[in-house]
Short mmCIF file of C-alpha atoms and ligand atoms in Angstrom, two decimals:
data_model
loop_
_atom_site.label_atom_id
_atom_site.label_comp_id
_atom_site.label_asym_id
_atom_site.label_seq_id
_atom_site.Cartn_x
_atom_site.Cartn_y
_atom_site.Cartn_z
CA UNK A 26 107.09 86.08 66.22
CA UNK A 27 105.37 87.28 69.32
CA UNK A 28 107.35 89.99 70.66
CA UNK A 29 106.03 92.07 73.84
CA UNK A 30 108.67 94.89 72.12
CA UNK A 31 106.16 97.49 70.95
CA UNK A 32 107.94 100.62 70.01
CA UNK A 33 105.01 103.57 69.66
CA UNK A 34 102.39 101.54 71.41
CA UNK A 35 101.78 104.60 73.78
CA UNK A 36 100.79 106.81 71.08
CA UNK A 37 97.88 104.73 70.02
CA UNK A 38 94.19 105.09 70.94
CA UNK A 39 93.22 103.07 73.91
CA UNK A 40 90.85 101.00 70.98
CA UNK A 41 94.30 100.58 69.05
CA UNK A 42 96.25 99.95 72.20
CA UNK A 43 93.56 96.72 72.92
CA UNK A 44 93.68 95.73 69.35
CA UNK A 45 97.10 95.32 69.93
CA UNK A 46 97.16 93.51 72.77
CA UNK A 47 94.17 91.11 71.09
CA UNK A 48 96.27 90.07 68.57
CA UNK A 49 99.08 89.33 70.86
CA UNK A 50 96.76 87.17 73.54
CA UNK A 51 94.66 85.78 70.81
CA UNK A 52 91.86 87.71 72.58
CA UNK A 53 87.84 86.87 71.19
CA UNK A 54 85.36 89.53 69.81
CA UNK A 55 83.70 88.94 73.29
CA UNK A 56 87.00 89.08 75.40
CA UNK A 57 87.85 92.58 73.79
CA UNK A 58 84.37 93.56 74.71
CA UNK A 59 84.88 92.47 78.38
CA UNK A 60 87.78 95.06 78.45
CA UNK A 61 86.47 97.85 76.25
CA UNK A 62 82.86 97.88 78.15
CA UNK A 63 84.39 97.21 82.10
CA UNK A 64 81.90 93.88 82.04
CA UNK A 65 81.51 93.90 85.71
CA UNK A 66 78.15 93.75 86.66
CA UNK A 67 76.25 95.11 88.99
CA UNK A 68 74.71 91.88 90.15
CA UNK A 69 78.23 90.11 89.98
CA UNK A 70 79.20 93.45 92.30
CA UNK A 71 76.61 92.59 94.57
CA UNK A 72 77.59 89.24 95.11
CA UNK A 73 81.31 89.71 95.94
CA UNK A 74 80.88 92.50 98.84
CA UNK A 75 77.76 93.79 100.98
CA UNK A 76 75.92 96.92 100.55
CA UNK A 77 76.72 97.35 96.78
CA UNK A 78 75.45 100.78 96.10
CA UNK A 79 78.25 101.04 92.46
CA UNK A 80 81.26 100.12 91.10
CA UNK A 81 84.41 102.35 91.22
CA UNK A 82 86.27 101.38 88.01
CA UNK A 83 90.07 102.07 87.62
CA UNK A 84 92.02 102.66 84.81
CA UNK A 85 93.35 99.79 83.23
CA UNK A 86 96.28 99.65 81.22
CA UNK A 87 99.28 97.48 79.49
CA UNK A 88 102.92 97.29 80.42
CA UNK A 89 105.01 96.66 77.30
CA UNK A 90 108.43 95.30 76.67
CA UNK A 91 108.66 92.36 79.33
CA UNK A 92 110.86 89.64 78.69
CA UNK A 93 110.59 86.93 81.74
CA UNK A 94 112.46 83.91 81.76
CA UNK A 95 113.01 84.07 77.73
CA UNK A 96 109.21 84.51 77.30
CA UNK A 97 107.30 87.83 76.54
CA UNK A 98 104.68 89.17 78.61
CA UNK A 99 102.48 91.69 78.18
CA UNK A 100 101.19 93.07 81.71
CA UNK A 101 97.99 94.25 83.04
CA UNK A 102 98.10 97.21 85.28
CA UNK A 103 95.28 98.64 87.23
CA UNK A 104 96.36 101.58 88.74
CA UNK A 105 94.89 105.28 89.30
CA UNK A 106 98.81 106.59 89.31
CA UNK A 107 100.65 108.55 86.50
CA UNK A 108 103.98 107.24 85.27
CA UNK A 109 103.71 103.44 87.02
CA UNK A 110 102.96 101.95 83.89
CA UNK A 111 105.39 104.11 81.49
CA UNK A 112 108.04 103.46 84.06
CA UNK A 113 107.67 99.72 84.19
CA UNK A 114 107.51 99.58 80.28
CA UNK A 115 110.66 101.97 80.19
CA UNK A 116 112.42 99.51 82.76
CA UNK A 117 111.72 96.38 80.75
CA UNK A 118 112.90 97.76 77.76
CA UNK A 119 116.93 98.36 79.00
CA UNK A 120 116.47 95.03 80.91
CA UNK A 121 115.59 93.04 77.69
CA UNK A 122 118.52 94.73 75.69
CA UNK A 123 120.36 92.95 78.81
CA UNK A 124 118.60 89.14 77.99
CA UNK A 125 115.51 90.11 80.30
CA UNK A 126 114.48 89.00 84.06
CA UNK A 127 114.93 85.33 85.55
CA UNK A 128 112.42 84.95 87.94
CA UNK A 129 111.63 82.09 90.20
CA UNK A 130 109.10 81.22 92.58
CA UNK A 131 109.21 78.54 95.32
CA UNK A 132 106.07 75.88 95.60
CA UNK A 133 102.83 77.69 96.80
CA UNK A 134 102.69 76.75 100.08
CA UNK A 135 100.51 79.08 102.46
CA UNK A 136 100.76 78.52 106.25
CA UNK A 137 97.52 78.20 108.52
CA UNK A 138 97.54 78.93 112.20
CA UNK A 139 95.77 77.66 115.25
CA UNK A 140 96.14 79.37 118.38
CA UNK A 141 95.88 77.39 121.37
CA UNK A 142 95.77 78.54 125.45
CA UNK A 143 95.07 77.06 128.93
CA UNK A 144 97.62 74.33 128.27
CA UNK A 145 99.03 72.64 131.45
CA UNK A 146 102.35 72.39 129.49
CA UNK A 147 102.76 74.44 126.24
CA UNK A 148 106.06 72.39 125.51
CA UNK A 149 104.08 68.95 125.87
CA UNK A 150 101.30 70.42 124.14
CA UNK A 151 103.72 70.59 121.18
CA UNK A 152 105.26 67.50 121.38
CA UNK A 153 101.53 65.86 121.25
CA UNK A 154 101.20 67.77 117.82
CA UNK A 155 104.25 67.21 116.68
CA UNK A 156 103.52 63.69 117.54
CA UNK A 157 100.55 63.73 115.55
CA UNK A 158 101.60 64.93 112.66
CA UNK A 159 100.63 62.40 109.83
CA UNK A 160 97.34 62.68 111.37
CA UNK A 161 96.96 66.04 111.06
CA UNK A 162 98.04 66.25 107.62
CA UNK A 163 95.41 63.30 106.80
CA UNK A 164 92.71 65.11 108.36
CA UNK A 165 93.14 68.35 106.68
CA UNK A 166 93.72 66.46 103.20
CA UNK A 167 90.33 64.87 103.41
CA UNK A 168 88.49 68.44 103.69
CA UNK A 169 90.15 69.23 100.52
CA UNK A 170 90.33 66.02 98.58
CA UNK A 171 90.32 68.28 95.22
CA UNK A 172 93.14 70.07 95.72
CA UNK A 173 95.04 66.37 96.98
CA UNK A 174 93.76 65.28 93.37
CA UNK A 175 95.44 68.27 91.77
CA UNK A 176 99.21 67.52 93.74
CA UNK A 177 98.25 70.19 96.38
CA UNK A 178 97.14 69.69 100.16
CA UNK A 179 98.85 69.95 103.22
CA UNK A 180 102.75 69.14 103.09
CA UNK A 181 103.92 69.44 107.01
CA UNK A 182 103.08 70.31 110.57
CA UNK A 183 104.90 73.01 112.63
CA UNK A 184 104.60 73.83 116.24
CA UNK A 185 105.91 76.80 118.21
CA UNK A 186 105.39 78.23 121.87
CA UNK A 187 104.94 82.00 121.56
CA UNK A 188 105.84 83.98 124.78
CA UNK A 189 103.14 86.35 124.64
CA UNK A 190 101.87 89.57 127.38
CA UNK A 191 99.29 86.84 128.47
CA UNK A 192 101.75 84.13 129.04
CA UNK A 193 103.13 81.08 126.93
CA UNK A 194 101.11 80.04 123.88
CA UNK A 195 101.17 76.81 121.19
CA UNK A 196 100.97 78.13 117.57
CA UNK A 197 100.32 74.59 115.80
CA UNK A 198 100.99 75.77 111.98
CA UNK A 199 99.98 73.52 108.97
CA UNK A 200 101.61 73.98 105.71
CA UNK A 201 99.12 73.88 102.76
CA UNK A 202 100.24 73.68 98.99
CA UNK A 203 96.92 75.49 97.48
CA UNK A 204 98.07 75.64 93.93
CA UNK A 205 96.51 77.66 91.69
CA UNK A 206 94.63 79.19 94.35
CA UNK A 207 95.49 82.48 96.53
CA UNK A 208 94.65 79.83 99.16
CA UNK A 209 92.82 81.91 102.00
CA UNK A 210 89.10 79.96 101.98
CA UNK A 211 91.20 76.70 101.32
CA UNK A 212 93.28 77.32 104.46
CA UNK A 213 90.52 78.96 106.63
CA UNK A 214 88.19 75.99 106.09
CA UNK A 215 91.12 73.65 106.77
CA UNK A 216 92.06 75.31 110.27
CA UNK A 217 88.31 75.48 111.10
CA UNK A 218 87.49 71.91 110.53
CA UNK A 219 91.07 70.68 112.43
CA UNK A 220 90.61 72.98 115.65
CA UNK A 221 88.48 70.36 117.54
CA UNK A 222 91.21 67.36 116.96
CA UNK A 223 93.51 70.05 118.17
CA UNK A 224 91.95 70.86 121.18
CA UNK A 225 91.46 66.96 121.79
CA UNK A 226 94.58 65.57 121.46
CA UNK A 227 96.35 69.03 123.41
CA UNK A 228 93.39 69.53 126.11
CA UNK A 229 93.77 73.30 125.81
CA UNK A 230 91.63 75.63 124.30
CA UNK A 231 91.98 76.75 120.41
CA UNK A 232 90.96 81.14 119.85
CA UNK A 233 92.34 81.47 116.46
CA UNK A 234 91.94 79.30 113.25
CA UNK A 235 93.37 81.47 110.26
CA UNK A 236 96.27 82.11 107.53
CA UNK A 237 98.89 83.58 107.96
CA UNK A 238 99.61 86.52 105.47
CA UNK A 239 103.27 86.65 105.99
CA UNK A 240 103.68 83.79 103.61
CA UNK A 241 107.63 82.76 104.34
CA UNK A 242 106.97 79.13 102.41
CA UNK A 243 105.58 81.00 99.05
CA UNK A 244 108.09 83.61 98.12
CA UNK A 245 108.85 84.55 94.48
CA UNK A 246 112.28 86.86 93.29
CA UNK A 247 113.72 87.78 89.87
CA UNK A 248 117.30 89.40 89.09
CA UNK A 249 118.61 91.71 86.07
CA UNK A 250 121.89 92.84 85.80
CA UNK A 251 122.00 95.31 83.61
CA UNK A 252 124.75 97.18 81.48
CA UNK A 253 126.26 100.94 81.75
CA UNK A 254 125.09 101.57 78.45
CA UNK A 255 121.36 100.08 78.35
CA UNK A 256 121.13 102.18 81.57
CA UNK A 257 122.50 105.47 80.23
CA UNK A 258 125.95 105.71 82.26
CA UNK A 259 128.20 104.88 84.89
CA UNK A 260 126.79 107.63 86.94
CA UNK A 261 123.57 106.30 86.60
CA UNK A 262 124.57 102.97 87.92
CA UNK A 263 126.26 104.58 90.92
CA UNK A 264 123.70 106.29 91.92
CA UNK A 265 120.98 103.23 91.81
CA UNK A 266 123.50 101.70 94.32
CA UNK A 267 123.70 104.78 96.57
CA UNK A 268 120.39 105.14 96.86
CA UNK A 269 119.55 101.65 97.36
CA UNK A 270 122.26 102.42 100.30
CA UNK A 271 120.15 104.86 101.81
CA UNK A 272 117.13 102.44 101.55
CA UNK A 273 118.96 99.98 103.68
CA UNK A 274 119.85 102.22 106.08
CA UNK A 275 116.95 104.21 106.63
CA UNK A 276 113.56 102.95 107.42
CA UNK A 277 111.95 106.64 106.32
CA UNK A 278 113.33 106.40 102.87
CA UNK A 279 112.81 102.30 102.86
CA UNK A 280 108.80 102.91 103.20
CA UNK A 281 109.12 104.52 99.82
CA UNK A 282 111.34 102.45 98.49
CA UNK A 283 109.12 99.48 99.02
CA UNK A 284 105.78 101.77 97.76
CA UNK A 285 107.69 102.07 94.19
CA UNK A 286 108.25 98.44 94.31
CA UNK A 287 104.66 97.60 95.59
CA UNK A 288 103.19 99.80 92.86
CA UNK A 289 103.40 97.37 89.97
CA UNK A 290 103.18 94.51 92.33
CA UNK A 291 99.76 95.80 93.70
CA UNK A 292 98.63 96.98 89.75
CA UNK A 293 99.12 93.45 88.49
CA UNK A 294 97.50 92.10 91.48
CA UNK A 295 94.22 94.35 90.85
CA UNK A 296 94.05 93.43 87.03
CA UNK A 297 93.78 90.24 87.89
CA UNK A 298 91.66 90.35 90.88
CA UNK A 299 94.38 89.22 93.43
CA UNK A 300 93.77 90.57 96.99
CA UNK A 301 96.25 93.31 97.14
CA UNK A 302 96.41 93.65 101.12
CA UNK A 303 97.09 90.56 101.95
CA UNK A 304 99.73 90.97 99.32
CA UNK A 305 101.37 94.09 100.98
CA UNK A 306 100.69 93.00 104.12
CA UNK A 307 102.63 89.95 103.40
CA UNK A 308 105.20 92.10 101.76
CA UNK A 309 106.15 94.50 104.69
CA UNK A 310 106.24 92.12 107.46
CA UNK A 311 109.11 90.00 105.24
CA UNK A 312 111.08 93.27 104.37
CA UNK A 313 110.91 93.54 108.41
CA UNK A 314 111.19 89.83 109.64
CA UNK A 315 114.83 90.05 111.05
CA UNK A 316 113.44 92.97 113.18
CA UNK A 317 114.56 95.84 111.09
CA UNK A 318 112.72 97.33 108.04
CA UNK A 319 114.77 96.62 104.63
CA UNK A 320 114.30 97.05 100.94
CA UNK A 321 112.53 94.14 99.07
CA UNK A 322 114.91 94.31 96.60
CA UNK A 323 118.92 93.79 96.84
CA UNK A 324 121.70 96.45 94.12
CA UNK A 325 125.30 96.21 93.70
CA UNK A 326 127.87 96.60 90.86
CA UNK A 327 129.76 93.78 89.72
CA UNK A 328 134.00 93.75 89.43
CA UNK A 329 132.63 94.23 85.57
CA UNK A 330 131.07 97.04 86.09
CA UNK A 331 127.28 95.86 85.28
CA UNK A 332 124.57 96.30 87.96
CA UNK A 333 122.39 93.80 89.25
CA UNK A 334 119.28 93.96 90.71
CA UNK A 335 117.47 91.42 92.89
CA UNK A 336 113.90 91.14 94.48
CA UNK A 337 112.11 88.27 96.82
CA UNK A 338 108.95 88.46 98.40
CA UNK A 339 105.88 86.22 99.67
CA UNK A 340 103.60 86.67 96.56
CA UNK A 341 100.48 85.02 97.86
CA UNK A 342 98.49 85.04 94.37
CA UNK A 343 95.56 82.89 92.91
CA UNK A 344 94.29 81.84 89.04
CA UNK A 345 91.40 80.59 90.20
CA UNK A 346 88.39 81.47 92.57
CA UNK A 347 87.69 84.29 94.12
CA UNK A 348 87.67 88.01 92.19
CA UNK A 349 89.90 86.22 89.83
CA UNK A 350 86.74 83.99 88.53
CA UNK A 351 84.04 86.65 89.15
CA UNK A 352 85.31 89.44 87.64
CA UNK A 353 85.39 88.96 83.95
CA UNK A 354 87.99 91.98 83.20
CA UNK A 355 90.79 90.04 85.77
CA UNK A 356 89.88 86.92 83.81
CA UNK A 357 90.42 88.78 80.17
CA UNK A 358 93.63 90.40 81.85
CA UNK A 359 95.12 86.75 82.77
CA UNK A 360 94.42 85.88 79.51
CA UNK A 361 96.64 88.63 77.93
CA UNK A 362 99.10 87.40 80.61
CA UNK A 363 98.86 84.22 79.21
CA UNK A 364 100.27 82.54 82.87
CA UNK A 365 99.44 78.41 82.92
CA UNK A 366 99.84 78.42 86.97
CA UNK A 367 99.86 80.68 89.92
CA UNK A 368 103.39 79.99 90.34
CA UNK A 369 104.23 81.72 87.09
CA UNK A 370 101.74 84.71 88.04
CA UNK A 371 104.01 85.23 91.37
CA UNK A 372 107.17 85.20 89.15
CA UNK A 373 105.86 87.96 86.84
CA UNK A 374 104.90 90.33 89.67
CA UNK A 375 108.11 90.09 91.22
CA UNK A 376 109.99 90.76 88.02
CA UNK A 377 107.25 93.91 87.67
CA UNK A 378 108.43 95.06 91.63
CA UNK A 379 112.14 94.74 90.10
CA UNK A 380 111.34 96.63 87.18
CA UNK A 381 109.41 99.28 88.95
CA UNK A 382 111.77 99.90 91.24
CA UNK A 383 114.63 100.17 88.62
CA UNK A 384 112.99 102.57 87.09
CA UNK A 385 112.18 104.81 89.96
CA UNK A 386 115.45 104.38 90.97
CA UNK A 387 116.81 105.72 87.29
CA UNK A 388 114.31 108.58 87.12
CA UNK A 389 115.19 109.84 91.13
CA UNK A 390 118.90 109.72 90.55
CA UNK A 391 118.41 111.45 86.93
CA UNK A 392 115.96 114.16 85.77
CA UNK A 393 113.54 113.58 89.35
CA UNK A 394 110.11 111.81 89.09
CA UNK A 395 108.20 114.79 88.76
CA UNK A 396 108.69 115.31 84.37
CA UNK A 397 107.41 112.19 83.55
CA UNK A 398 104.33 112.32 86.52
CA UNK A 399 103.50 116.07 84.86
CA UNK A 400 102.70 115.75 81.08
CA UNK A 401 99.86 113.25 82.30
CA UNK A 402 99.24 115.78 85.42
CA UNK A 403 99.42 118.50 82.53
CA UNK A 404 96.87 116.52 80.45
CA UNK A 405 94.09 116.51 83.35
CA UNK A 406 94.10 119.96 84.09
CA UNK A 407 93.85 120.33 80.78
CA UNK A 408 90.77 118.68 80.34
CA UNK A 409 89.14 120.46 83.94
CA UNK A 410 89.81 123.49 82.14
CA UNK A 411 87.43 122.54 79.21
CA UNK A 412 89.65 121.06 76.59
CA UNK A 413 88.33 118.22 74.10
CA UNK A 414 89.81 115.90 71.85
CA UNK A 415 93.24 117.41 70.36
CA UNK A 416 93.10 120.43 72.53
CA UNK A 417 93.98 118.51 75.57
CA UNK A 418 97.64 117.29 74.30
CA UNK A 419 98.38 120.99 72.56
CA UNK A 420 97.38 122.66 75.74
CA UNK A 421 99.43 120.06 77.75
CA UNK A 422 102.09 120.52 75.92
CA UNK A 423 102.45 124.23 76.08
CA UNK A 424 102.20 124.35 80.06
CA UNK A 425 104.52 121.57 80.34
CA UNK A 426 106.83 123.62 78.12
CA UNK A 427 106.48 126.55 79.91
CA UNK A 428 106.38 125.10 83.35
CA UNK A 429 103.29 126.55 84.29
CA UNK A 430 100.45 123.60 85.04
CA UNK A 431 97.55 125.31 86.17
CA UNK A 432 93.45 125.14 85.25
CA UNK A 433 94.00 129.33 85.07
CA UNK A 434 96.58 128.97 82.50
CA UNK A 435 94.75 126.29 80.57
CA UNK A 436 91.70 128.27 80.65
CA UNK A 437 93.53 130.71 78.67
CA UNK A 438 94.82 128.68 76.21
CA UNK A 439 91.76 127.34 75.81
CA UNK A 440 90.04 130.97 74.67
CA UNK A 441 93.31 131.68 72.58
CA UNK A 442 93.09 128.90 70.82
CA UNK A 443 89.52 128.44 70.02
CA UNK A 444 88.13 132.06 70.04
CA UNK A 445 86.20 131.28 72.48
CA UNK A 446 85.93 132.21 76.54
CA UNK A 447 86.37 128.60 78.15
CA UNK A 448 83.70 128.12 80.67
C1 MEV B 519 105.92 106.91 93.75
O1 MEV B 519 104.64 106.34 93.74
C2 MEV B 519 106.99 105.87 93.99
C3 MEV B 519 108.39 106.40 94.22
O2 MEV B 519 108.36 107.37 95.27
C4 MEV B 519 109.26 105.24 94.60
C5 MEV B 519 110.65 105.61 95.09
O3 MEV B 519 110.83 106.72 95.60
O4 MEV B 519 111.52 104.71 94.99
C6 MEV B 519 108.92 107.11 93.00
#
């Protein structure tokens, strides 16, 4: 059976580690060379941005364990940060001894936005659109007659006055189910082509014609509840909840709380060439949307004594077009995901924001972050020092032992150990 369980997979070789993960996405000879060779191109490079001068690659690596709605998952992370993708692993392994994460995601529906001024009457100005609705929705579906094809297109019309420093504004706002796709050139184009109408049938003036990151109408969540004993103790429970407490309280410890959350969310959105600030952006304006800042995800104990864990977000996220189809290593990594729609991508990055956030969580109430961040920390100084092959782990080891991380002390083992001065 396919299991996403793989006790010792962290001890392999990265070449192990992908023949591995092969097996389990039913990977080709060419779609493990994509990943072991970083197959993004310098010409594909130079047609996603300006000014290509490189590429900055970024380590790329699995999350194990992941049981999502009864199915396993195995999860590409791109990430340049020790521990994110241990801890996520760790996470999913006590949650799948407690029947996994349910995750659900609502329809995605993006919102577009068209500003419009100079209105004799904002309020009338609204009705007008509100009157035209249907017409509206028919213009915007014939720019896109595609995504109409493939049960997408836009769903509903929405108009607000905005008090704003420069007086009363219309913000005419047209709900667009995009599908599979993140949804920005599909919603850009749309607001572009609609302005004029807009503009006609108000007799104001249109500025702005754009998305709207803070994407209320395509929000994704998961729960867990997990037991005392997958979690290691009542105490351990307890002190999730307090310090959950002090995330809902306290907007200095909330930022943090969020960044744990965000840094699985963002690592799954980079492996599979998702645009991660639109994504965070989207994020932090929802955790502050009733005007103060709050956690993204939701812990309490139940009269049984088991703790459950919620998370929703607007997870904004594509499986087709942009980086997603250029870059050949997001396509490979979507692959090992295995997801049919964008729907079901969403879902698994907000049971990955859970997970990461229980296990942050865990470690801060426990033993501190800092162990698990150091034997990786441990392994790089290491390796400055002049270490190769073997040597790097034994030298790790010992400093991490003796608490003393440093490329001085390394250097020494280094000569120790070899015979030899390191240089
Ligand atoms: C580090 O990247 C993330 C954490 O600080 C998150 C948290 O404090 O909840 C460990």
């Amino acid at each position: 059976m396919r299991t996403s369980r793989m006790p010792g997979f962290y001890r392999l070789s990265p070449s192990e580690r992908l023949k591995a993960v092969a097996e389990f996405a039913g990977l080709s000879d060419e779609e493990v060379e994509v990943i072991r060779s970083c197959a993004l191109s310098i010409e594909d490079a130079n047609r996603m941005i300006e000014n290509v001068i490189g590429i900055l690659p970024l380590p790329l690596g699995v999350a194990t364990n992941f049981l999502i709605n009864g199915r396993d998952y195995l999860i590409p992370m791109a990430i340049e940060e020790p521990s994110v993708v241990a801890a996520a692993s760790n996470a999913a392994r006590m949650a799948r001894e407690c029947g996994g994460f349910k995750a659900w995601a609502t329809d995605p529906l993006m919102i577009g936005q068209i500003q419009v001024v100079k209105l004799e009457s904002t309020e009338q100005a609204r009705q007008i659109v509100l009157e035209h609705r249907d017409e509206i929705i028919n213009r915007v579906n014939e720019v896109h007659p595609r995504l109409v094809k493939r049960g997408g297109g836009a769903k509903d019309v929405r108009a607000r006055v905005v008090n704003t420093s420069h007086g009363d504004m219309l913000v005419v706002e047209v709900l667009i189910d995009c599908r599979d796709a993140m949804g920005a050139n599909i919603v850009n184009t749309a607001m572009e082509s609609l302005a004029p109408f807009i503009e006609r049938i108000t007799g104001g003036r249109v500025i702005l014609r754009i998305l709207s990151n803070l994407a209320t109408e395509r929000l994704a969540g998961a729960k867990v509840v997990l037991t005392e004993e997958a979690l290691g103790g009542r105490e351990v429970l307890e002190g999730i909840v307090l310090a959950y407490a002090l995330a809902e309280a306290d907007p200095y410890r909330c930022a943090t709380h969020n960044k744990g959350i965000m840094n699985g969310i963002v690592a799954v959105a980079l492996a599979t060439g998702n645009d991660t600030r639109a994504l965070e952006a989207g994020a932090h304006a929802y955790a502050a949307r009733d005007g103060r800042y709050r956690p993204l995800t939701h812990w309490e104990l139940t009269s049984e004594g088991k703790l459950v864990g919620t998370i929703e977000l607007p997870l904004a996220v594509g499986i087709v077009g942009g980086a997603t189809r250029v870059n050949p290593v997001a396509r490979v990594s979507l692959k090992i995901l295995g997801v049919e729609t964008a729907r079901e991508l969403s879902q698994i990055m907000a049971a990955v924001g859970l997970a990461q956030n229980l296990a942050a969580l865990r470690a801060l109430v426990t033993e501190g972050i800092q162990r698990g961040h150091m034997s990786l920390h441990a392994k790089n100084i290491a390796a400055t020092a002049g270490a190769r092959g073997e040597l790097i782990d034994i030298i790790a080891e010992i400093m991490v032992s003796e608490k003393n991380i440093g490329v001085e002390r390394a250097k020494e083992l280094l000569a120790k150990l070899t015979g030899k001065q390191a240089p």
